[in-house]
mmCIF file of C-alpha atoms in Angstrom:
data_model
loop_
_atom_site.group_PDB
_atom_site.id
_atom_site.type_symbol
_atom_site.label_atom_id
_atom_site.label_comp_id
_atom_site.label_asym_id
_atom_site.label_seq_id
_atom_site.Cartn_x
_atom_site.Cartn_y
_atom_site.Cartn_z
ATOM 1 C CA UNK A 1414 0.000 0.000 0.000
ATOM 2 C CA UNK A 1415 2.541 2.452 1.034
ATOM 3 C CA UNK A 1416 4.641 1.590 -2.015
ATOM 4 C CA UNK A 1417 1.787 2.279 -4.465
ATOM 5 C CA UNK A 1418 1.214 5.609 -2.293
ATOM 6 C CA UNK A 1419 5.111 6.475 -2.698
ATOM 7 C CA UNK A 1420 4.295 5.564 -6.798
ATOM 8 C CA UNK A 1421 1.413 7.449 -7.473
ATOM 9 C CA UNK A 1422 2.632 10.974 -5.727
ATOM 10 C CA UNK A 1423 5.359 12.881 -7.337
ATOM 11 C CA UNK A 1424 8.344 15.315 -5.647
ATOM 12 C CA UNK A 1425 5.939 18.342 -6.787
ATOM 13 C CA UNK A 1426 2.985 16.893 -4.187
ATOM 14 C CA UNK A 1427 5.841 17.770 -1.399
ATOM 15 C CA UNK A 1428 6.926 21.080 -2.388
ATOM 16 C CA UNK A 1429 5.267 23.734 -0.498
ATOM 17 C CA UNK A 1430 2.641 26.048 -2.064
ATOM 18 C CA UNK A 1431 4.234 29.221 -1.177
ATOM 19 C CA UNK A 1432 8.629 28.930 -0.219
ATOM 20 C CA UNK A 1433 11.754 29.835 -1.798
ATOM 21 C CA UNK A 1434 14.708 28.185 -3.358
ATOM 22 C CA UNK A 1435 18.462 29.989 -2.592
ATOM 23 C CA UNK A 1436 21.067 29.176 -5.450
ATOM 24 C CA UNK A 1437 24.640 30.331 -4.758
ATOM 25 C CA UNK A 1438 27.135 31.251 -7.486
ATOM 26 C CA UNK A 1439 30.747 29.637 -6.904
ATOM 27 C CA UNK A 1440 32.318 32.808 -7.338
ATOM 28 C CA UNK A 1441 30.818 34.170 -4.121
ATOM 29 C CA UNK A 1442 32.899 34.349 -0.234
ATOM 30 C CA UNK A 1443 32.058 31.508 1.454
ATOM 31 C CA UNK A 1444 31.375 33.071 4.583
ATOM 32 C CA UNK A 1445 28.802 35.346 2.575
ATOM 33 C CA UNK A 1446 26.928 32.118 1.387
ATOM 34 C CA UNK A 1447 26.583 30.770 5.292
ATOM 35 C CA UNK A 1448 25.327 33.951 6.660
ATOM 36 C CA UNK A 1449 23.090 33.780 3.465
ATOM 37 C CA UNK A 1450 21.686 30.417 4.855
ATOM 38 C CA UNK A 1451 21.480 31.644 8.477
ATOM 39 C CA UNK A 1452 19.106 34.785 6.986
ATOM 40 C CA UNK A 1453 16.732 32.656 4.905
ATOM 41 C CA UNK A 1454 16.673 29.752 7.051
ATOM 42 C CA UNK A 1455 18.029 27.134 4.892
ATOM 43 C CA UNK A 1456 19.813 23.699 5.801
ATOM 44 C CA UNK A 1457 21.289 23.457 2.068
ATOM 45 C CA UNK A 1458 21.558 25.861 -1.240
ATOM 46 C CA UNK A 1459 22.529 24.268 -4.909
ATOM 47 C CA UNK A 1460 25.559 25.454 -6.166
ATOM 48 C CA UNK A 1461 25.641 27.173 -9.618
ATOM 49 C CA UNK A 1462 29.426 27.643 -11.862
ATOM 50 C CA UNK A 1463 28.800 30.501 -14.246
ATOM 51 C CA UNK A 1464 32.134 28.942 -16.127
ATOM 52 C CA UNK A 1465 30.413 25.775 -16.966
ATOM 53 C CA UNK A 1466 26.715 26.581 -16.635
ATOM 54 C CA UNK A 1467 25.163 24.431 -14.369
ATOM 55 C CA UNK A 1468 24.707 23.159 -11.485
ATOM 56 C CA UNK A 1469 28.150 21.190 -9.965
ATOM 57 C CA UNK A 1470 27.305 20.509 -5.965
ATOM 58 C CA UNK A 1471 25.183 21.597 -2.778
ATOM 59 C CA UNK A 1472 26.483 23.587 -0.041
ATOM 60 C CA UNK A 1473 24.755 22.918 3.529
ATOM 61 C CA UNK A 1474 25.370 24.733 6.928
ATOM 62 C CA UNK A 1475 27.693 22.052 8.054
ATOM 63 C CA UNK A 1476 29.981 22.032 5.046
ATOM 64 C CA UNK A 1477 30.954 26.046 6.915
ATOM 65 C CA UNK A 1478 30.860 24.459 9.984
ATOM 66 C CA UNK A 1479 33.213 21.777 8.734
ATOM 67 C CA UNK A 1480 35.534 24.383 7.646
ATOM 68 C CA UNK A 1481 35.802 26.090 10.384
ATOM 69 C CA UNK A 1482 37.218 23.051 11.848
ATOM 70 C CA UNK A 1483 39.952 22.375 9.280
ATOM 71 C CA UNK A 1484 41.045 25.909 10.101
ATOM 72 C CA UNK A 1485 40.892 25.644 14.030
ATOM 73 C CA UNK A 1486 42.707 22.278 13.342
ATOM 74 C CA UNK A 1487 45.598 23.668 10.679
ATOM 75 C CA UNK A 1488 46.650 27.381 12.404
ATOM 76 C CA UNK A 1489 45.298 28.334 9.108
ATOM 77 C CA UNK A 1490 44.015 31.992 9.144
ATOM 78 C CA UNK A 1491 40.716 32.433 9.358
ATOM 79 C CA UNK A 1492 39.932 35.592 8.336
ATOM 80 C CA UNK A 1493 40.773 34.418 4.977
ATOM 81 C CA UNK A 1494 37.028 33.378 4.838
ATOM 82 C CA UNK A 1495 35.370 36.224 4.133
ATOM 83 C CA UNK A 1496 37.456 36.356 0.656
ATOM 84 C CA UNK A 1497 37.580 32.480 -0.100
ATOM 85 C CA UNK A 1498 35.180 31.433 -2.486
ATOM 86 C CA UNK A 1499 33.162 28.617 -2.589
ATOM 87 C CA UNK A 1500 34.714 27.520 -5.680
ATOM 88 C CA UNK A 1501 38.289 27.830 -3.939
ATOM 89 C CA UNK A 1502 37.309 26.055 -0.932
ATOM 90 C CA UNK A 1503 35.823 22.909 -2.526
ATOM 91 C CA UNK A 1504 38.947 22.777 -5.099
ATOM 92 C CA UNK A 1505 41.409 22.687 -1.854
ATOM 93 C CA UNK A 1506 42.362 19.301 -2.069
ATOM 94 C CA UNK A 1507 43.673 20.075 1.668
ATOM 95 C CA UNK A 1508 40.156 20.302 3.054
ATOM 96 C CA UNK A 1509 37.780 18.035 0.513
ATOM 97 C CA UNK A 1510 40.275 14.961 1.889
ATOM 98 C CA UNK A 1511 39.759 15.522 5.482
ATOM 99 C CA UNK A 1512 36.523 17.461 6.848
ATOM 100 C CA UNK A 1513 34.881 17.656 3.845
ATOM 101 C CA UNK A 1514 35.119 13.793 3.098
ATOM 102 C CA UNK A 1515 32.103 11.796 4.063
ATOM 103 C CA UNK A 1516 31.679 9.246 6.074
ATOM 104 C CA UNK A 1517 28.373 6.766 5.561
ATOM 105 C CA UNK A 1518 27.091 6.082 8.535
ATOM 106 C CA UNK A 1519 26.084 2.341 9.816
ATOM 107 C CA UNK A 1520 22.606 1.785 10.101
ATOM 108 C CA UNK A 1521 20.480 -0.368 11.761
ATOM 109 C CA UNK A 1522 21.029 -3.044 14.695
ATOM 110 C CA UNK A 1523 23.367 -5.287 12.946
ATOM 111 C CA UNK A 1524 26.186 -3.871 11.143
ATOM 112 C CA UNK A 1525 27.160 -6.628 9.392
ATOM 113 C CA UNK A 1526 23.791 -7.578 8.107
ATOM 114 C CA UNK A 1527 22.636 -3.669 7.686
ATOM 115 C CA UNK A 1528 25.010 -2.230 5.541
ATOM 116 C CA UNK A 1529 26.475 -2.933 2.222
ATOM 117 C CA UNK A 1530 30.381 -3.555 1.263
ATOM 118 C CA UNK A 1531 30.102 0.550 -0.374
ATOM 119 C CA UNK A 1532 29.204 1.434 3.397
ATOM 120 C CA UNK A 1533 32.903 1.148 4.631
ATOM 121 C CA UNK A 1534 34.360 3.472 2.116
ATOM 122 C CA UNK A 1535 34.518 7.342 2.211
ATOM 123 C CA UNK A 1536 32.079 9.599 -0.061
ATOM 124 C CA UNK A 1537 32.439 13.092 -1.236
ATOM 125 C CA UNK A 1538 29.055 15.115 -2.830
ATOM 126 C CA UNK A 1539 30.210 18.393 -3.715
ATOM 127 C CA UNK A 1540 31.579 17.552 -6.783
ATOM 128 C CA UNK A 1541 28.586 16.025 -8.362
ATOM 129 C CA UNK A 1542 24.891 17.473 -8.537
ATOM 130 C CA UNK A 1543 22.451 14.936 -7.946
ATOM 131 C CA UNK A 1544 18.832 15.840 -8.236
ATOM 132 C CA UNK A 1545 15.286 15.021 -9.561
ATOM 133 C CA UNK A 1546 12.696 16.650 -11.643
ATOM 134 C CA UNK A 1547 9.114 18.155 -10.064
ATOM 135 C CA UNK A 1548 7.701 14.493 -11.781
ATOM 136 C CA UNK A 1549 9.784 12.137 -10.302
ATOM 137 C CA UNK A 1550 7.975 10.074 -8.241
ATOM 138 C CA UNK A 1551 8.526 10.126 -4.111
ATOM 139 C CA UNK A 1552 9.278 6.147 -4.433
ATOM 140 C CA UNK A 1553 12.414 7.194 -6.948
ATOM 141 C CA UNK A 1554 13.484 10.367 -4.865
ATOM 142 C CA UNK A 1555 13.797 7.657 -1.589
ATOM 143 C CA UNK A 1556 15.592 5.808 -3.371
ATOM 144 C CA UNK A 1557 18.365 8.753 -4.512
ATOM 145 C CA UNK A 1558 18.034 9.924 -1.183
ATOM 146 C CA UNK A 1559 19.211 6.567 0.129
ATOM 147 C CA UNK A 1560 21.339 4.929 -1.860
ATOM 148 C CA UNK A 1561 23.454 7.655 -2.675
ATOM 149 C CA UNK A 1562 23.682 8.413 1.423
ATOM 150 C CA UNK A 1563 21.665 11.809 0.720
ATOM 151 C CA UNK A 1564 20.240 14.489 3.120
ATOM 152 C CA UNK A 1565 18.793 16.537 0.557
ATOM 153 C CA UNK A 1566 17.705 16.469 -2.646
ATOM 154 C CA UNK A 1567 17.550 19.178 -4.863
ATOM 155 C CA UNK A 1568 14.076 19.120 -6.894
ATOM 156 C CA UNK A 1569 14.352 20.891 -11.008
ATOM 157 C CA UNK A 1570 11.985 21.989 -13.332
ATOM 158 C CA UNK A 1571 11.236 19.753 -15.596
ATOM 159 C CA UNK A 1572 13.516 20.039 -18.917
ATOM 160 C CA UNK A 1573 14.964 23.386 -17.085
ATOM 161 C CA UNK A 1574 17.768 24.028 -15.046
ATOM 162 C CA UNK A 1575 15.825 25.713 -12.509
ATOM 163 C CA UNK A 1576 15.884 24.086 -8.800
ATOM 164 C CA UNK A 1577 12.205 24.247 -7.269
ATOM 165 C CA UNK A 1578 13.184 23.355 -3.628
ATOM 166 C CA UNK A 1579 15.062 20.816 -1.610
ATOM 167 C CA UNK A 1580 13.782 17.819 -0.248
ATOM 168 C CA UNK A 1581 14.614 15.517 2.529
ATOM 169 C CA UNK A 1582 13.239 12.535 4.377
ATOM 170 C CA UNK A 1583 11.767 14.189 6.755
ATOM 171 C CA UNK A 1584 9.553 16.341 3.463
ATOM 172 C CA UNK A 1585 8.375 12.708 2.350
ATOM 173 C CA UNK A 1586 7.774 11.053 5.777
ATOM 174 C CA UNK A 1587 5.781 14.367 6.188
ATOM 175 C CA UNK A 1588 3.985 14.122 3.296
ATOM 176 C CA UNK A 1589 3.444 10.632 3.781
ATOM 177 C CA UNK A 1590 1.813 10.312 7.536
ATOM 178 C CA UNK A 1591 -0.317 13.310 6.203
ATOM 179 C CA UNK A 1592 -2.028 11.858 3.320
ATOM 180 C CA UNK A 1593 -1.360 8.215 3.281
ATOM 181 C CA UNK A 1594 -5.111 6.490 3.966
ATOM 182 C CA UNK A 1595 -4.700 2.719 5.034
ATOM 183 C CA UNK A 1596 -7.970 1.053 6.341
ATOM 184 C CA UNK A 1597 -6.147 -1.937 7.889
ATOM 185 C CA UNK A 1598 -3.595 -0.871 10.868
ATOM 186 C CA UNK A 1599 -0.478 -2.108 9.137
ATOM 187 C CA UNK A 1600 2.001 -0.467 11.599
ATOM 188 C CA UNK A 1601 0.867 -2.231 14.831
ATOM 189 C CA UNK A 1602 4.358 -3.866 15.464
ATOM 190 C CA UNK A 1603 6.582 -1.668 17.256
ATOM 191 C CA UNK A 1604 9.653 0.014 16.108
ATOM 192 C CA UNK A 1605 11.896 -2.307 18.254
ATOM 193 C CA UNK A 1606 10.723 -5.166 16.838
ATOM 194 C CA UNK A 1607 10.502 -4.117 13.431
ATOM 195 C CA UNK A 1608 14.349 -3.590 13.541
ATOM 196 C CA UNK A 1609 13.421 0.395 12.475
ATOM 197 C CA UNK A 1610 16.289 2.269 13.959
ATOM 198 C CA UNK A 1611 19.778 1.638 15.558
ATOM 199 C CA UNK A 1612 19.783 0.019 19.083
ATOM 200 C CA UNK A 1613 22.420 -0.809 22.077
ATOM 201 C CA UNK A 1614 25.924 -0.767 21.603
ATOM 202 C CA UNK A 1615 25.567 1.168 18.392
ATOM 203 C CA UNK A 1616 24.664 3.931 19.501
ATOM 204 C CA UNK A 1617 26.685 7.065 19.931
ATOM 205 C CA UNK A 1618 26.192 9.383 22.577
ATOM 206 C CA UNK A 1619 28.029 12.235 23.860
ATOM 207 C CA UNK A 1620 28.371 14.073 27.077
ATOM 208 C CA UNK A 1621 27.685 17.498 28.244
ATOM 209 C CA UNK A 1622 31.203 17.694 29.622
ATOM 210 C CA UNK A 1623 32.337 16.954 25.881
ATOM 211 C CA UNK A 1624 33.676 20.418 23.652
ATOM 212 C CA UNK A 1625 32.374 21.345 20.270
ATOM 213 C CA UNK A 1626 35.044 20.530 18.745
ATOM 214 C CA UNK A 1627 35.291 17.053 20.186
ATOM 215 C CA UNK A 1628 30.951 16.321 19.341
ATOM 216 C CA UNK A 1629 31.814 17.298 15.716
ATOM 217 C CA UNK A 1630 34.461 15.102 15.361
ATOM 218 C CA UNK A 1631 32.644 12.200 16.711
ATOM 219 C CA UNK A 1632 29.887 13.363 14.543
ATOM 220 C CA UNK A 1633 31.800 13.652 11.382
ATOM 221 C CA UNK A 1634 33.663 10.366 11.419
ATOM 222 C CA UNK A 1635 30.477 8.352 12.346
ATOM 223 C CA UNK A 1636 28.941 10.126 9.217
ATOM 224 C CA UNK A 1637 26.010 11.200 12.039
ATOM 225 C CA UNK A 1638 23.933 14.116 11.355
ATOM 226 C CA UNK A 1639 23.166 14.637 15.403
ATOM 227 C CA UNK A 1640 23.981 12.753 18.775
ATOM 228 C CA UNK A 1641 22.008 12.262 22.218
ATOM 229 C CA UNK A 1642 23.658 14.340 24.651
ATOM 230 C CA UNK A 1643 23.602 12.186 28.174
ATOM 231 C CA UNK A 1644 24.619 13.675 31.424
ATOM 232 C CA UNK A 1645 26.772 11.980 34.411
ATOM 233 C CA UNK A 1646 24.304 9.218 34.881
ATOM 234 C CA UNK A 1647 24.285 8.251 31.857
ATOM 235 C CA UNK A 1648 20.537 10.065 31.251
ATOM 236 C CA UNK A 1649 19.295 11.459 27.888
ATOM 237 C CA UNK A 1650 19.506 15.583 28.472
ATOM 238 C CA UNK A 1651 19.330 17.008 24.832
ATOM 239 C CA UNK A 1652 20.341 16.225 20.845
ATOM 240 C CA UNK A 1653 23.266 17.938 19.411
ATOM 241 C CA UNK A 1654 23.089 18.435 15.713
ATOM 242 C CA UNK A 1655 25.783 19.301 13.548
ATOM 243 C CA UNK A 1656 23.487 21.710 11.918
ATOM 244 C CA UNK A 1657 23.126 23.566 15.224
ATOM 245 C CA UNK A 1658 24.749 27.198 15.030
ATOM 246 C CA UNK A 1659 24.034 28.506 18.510
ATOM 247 C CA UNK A 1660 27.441 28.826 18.372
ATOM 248 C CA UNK A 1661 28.347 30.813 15.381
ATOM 249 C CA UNK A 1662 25.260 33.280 15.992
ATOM 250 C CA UNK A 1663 27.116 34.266 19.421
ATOM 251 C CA UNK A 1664 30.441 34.952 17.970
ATOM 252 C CA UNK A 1665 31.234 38.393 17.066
ATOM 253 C CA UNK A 1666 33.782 37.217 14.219
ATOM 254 C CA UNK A 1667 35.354 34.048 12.651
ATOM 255 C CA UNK A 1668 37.944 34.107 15.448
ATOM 256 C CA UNK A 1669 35.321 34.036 17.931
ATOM 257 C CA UNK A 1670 33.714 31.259 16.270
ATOM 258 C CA UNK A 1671 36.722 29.398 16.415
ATOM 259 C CA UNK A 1672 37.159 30.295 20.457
ATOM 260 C CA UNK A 1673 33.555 28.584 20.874
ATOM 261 C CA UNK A 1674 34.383 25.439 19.370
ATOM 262 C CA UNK A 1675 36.236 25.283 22.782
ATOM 263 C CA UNK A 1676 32.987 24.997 24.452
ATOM 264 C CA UNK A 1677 31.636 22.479 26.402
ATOM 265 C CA UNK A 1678 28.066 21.322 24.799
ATOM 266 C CA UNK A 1679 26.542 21.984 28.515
ATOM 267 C CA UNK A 1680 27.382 25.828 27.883
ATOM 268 C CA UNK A 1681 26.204 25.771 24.491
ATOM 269 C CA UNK A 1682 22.709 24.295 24.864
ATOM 270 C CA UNK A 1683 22.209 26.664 27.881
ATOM 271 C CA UNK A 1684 22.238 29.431 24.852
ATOM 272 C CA UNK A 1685 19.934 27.880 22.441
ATOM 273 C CA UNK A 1686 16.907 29.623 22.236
ATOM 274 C CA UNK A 1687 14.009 28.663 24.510
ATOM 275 C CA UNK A 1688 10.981 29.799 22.218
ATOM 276 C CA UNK A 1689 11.361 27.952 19.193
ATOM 277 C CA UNK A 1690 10.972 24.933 18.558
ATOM 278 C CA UNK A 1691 13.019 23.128 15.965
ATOM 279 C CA UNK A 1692 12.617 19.545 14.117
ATOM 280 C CA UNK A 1693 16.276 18.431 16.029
ATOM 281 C CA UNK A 1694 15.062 19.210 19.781
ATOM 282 C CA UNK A 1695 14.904 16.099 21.837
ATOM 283 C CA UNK A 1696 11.674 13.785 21.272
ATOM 284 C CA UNK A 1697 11.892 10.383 23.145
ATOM 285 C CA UNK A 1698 9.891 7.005 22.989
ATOM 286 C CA UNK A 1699 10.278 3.666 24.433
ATOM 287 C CA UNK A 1700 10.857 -0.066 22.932
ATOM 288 C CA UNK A 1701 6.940 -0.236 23.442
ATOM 289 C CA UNK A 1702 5.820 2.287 20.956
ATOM 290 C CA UNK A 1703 4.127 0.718 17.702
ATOM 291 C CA UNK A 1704 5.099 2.310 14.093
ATOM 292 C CA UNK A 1705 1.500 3.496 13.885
ATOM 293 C CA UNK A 1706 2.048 6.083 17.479
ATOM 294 C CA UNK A 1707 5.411 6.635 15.628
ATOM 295 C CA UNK A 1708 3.618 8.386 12.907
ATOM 296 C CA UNK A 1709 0.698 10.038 14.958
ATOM 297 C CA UNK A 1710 3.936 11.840 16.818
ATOM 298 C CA UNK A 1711 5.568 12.640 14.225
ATOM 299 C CA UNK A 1712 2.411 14.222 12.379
ATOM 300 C CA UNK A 1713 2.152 16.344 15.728
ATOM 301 C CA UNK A 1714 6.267 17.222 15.823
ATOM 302 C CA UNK A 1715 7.924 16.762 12.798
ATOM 303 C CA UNK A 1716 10.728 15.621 14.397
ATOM 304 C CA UNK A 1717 13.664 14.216 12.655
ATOM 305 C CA UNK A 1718 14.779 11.687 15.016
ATOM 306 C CA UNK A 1719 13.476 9.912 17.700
ATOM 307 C CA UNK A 1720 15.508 9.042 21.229
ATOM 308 C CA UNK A 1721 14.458 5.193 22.631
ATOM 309 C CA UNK A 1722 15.214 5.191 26.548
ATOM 310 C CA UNK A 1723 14.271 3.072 28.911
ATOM 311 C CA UNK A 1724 12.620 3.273 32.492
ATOM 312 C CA UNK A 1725 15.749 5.636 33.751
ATOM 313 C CA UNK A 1726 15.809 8.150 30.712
ATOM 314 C CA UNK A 1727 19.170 5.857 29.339
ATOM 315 C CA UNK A 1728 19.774 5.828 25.678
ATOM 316 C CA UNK A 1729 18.600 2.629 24.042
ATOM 317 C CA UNK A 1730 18.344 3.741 20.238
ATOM 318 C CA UNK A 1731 17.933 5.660 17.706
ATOM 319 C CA UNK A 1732 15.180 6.275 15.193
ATOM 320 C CA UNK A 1733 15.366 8.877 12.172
ATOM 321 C CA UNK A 1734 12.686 10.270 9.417
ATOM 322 C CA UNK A 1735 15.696 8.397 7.393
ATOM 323 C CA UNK A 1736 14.997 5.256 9.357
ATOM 324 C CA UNK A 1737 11.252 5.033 8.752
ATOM 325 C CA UNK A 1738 11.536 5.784 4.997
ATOM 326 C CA UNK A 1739 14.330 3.170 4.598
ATOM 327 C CA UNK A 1740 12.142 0.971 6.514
ATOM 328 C CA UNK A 1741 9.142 1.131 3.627
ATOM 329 C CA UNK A 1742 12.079 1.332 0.797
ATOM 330 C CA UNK A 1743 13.454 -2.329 2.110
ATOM 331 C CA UNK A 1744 9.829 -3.930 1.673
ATOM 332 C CA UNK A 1745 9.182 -2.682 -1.901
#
């Protein structure tokens, strides 16, 4: 059923009636583009070369973020930032080989069952432009998403070279516990059992005593996109995403910045801001809760991850919007 829903709706059914697309030129200062994201509240922006005219790569908020490690890490100068442009940063061997270089993550409860022999190698996305057209349909755009270890993809006009928006999973799984219509409860099973997610000693967790700089380390070799931040006793206190830029939006310059990768994540969450609400803030359910609550809650939250404890608040799992779609993608 779902697989016939995920056939029959296209990338256009997901795309907001009224939003807006940023495109950056390579030419531009890197530290332009971020502050570019930051303003229009975007994860990721397309990136277009003039020279060759089209589009070569995507550019996200933790690709800056990323940077500014390589230069806290190097001495480099960092002032050199607000000159660098994109197209000089993702040419510099130096930094495309070491923080820029992806890492896939493992998934699931079983690594040697979960993943394929691809998943132990190293994979690198800005220097190829992988999207889909408004007609694609969600079932194909999954599949992108997930087989080429995604986070967004970038939807075009059809037979144009004009980007529409970008997706993720958690657009589809949106989309999907919004409209999809199912008389029989098919999702009665819970999460745990269903093997949706990534349980026990694969888990990575961080704690608030950790720096920045030592969380996005952790983050970026595991190929995670966030981490459950535990305190002394082990107990679930927050999520730390990479995307997070409490950090950045305190400094006064790129120096600063730098200085605050120094904090400790206990400081930094005490800054985030209190009256929004945002789809990485900590959501938590137990082993006990069936794929079908899974769905009501995330219709409520649009979350895009979910934190399994048990009885004491401890860190069983881990399930992600990626998680659930990969789930229906495996049974098609």
């Amino acid at each position: 059923a779902i697989s016939n829903f995920l056939d029959s709706h296209t990338c256009y059914s997901v795309i907001r009636a009224s939003g807006k697309c940023v495109v950056f030129d390579t030419r531009i200062p890197i530290q332009l583009a971020f502050y570019a994201l930051v303003e229009h509240d975007m994860q990721a922006a397309p990136l277009w070369d003039p020279a060759a005219c089209q589009f070569v790569g995507l550019l996200t908020v933790t690709d800056f973020i990323d940077v500014l490690r390589w230069y806290r890490r190097t001495g480099a100068d960092v002032s050199t930032l607000a000159t660098r442009s994109i197209a000089d940063i993702l040419t510099d061997s130096q930094i495309l080989s070491t923080v820029l270089l992806r890492h896939i993550p493992r998934r699931g409860a079983d690594p040697q069952t979960s993943n394929s022999d691809a998943s132990a190698q190293n994979i690198n996305h800005h220097n190829v432009f992988l999207s889909a057209d408004a007609n694609t349909t969600l079932k194909h755009a999954c599949k992108l998403l997930h087989q080429h270890s995604l986070d967004f993809l970038p939807i075009m006009i059809p037979d144009d070279m004009r980007v529409l928006a970008t997706i993720t999973y958690t657009t589809i799984l949106e989309h999907l516990v919004t409209h999809f219509r199912e008389q029989r409860r098919l999702f009665d099973d819970t999460v745990y059992d269903l093997g949706i997610g990534t349980y026990h000693e694969n888990v990575i967790t961080c704690q608030q005593t950790q720096t920045l700089a030592e969380v996005l380390h952790t983050l970026h070799i595991h190929g995670l996109s966030a981490v459950p931040v535990i305190d002394e006793q082990s107990k679930v206190k927050a999520v730390y995403s990479r995307s997070d830029i409490t950090f950045l939006a305190t400094a006064t310059d790129a120096q600063d910045a730098l200085s605050n990768l120094d904090m400790t994540l206990e400081a930094l969450l005490s800054q985030q801001r209190k009256d929004v609400t945002t789809p990485d803030v900590l959501h938590t359910c137990t082993t006990r809760h069936t794929l079908q609550s899974i769905f009501e809650y995330f219709a409520q939250w649009k979350f895009n991850r979910l934190v399994v404890v048990d009885e004491e608040e401890k860190v069983i799992g881990i399930v992600s919007a990626r998680d659930l779609v990969a789930y229906f993608l495996d049974g098609m």
